[in-house]
C-alpha angles and dihedrals in degrees: 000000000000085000091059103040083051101046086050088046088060099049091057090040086061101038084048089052085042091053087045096063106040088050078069097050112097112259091218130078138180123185111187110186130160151188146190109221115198103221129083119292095243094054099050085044092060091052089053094050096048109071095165093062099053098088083075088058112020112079086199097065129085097175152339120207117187122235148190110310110236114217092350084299115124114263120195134152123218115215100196121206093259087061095256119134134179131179120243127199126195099226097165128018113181098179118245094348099063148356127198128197127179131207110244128206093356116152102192096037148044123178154105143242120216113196109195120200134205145162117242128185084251094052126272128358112209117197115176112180112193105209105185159142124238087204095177114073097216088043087059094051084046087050091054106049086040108035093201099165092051089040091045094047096041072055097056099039089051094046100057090048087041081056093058094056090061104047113104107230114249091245092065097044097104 
């Protein structure tokens, strides 16, 4: 009986520890990461504006699945290869400057991504900034060793500029 009581008395012990850390982590987080894409602006434009394409492109995604708009603004959810799935919102769409998506129903986040776009003499900078708040105390100690949201958005930066390596140029079609 001691041995159990002491075995459960360790585990809380640890998830307690475990609770403890990740109250002292900031709440708040900011990822800034770019790339220059060498292809023209409207074209990599097109690709950012177009979730439910990037299935076709991103290696990470498994699928997107469009849902209810909320307040007339573009609702889909991404389902990635690991099982994981968030909601995304378009809550601002400049054309061809920004867009803005926001992370919906998410209990352990809040937070959105703003893709700037801009024309360069060597083709597209893309610039994506993640503001956001790491609201649930364990989720921020997961956050820190893993470091998902700066892995997930280095992904989908390398993968759009992995897409235009494998297009074939118009010119070599036929």
């Amino acid at each position: 009986m001691k041995i159990i009581v002491k075995f459960f008395g360790i585990i809380i012990a640890i998830l307690l520890l475990i609770y403890l850390v990740g109250i002292f982590l900031p709440k708040n987080i900011l990822i800034k990461r770019q790339i220059l894409i060498e292809k023209p602006f409207f074209i990599v434009w097109s690709d950012l504006t177009n979730p439910y394409e990037e299935p076709n492109w991103r290696q990470d995604i498994d699928t997107i699945i469009q849902l209810e708009d909320i307040d007339g603004n573009a609702v889909w959810k991404e389902t990635y290869n690991n099982g994981d799935s968030i909601i995304l919102e378009t809550t601002t769409n400049i054309p061809n400057v920004l867009i803005a998506r926001s992370y919906v129903n998410d209990n352990n986040f809040e937070g959105t991504r703003i893709v700037n776009i801009k024309k360069t003499e060597k083709g597209t900078f893309v610039r994506i900034v993640l503001e956001g708040k790491v609201t649930n105390a364990i989720y921020r100690l997961k956050n820190l060793i893993s470091n998902k949201e700066n892995k997930r958005l280095g992904r989908y930066l390398h993968n759009l500029k992995n897409k235009y390596k494998n297009e074939v140029p118009e010119e070599d079609a036929w």
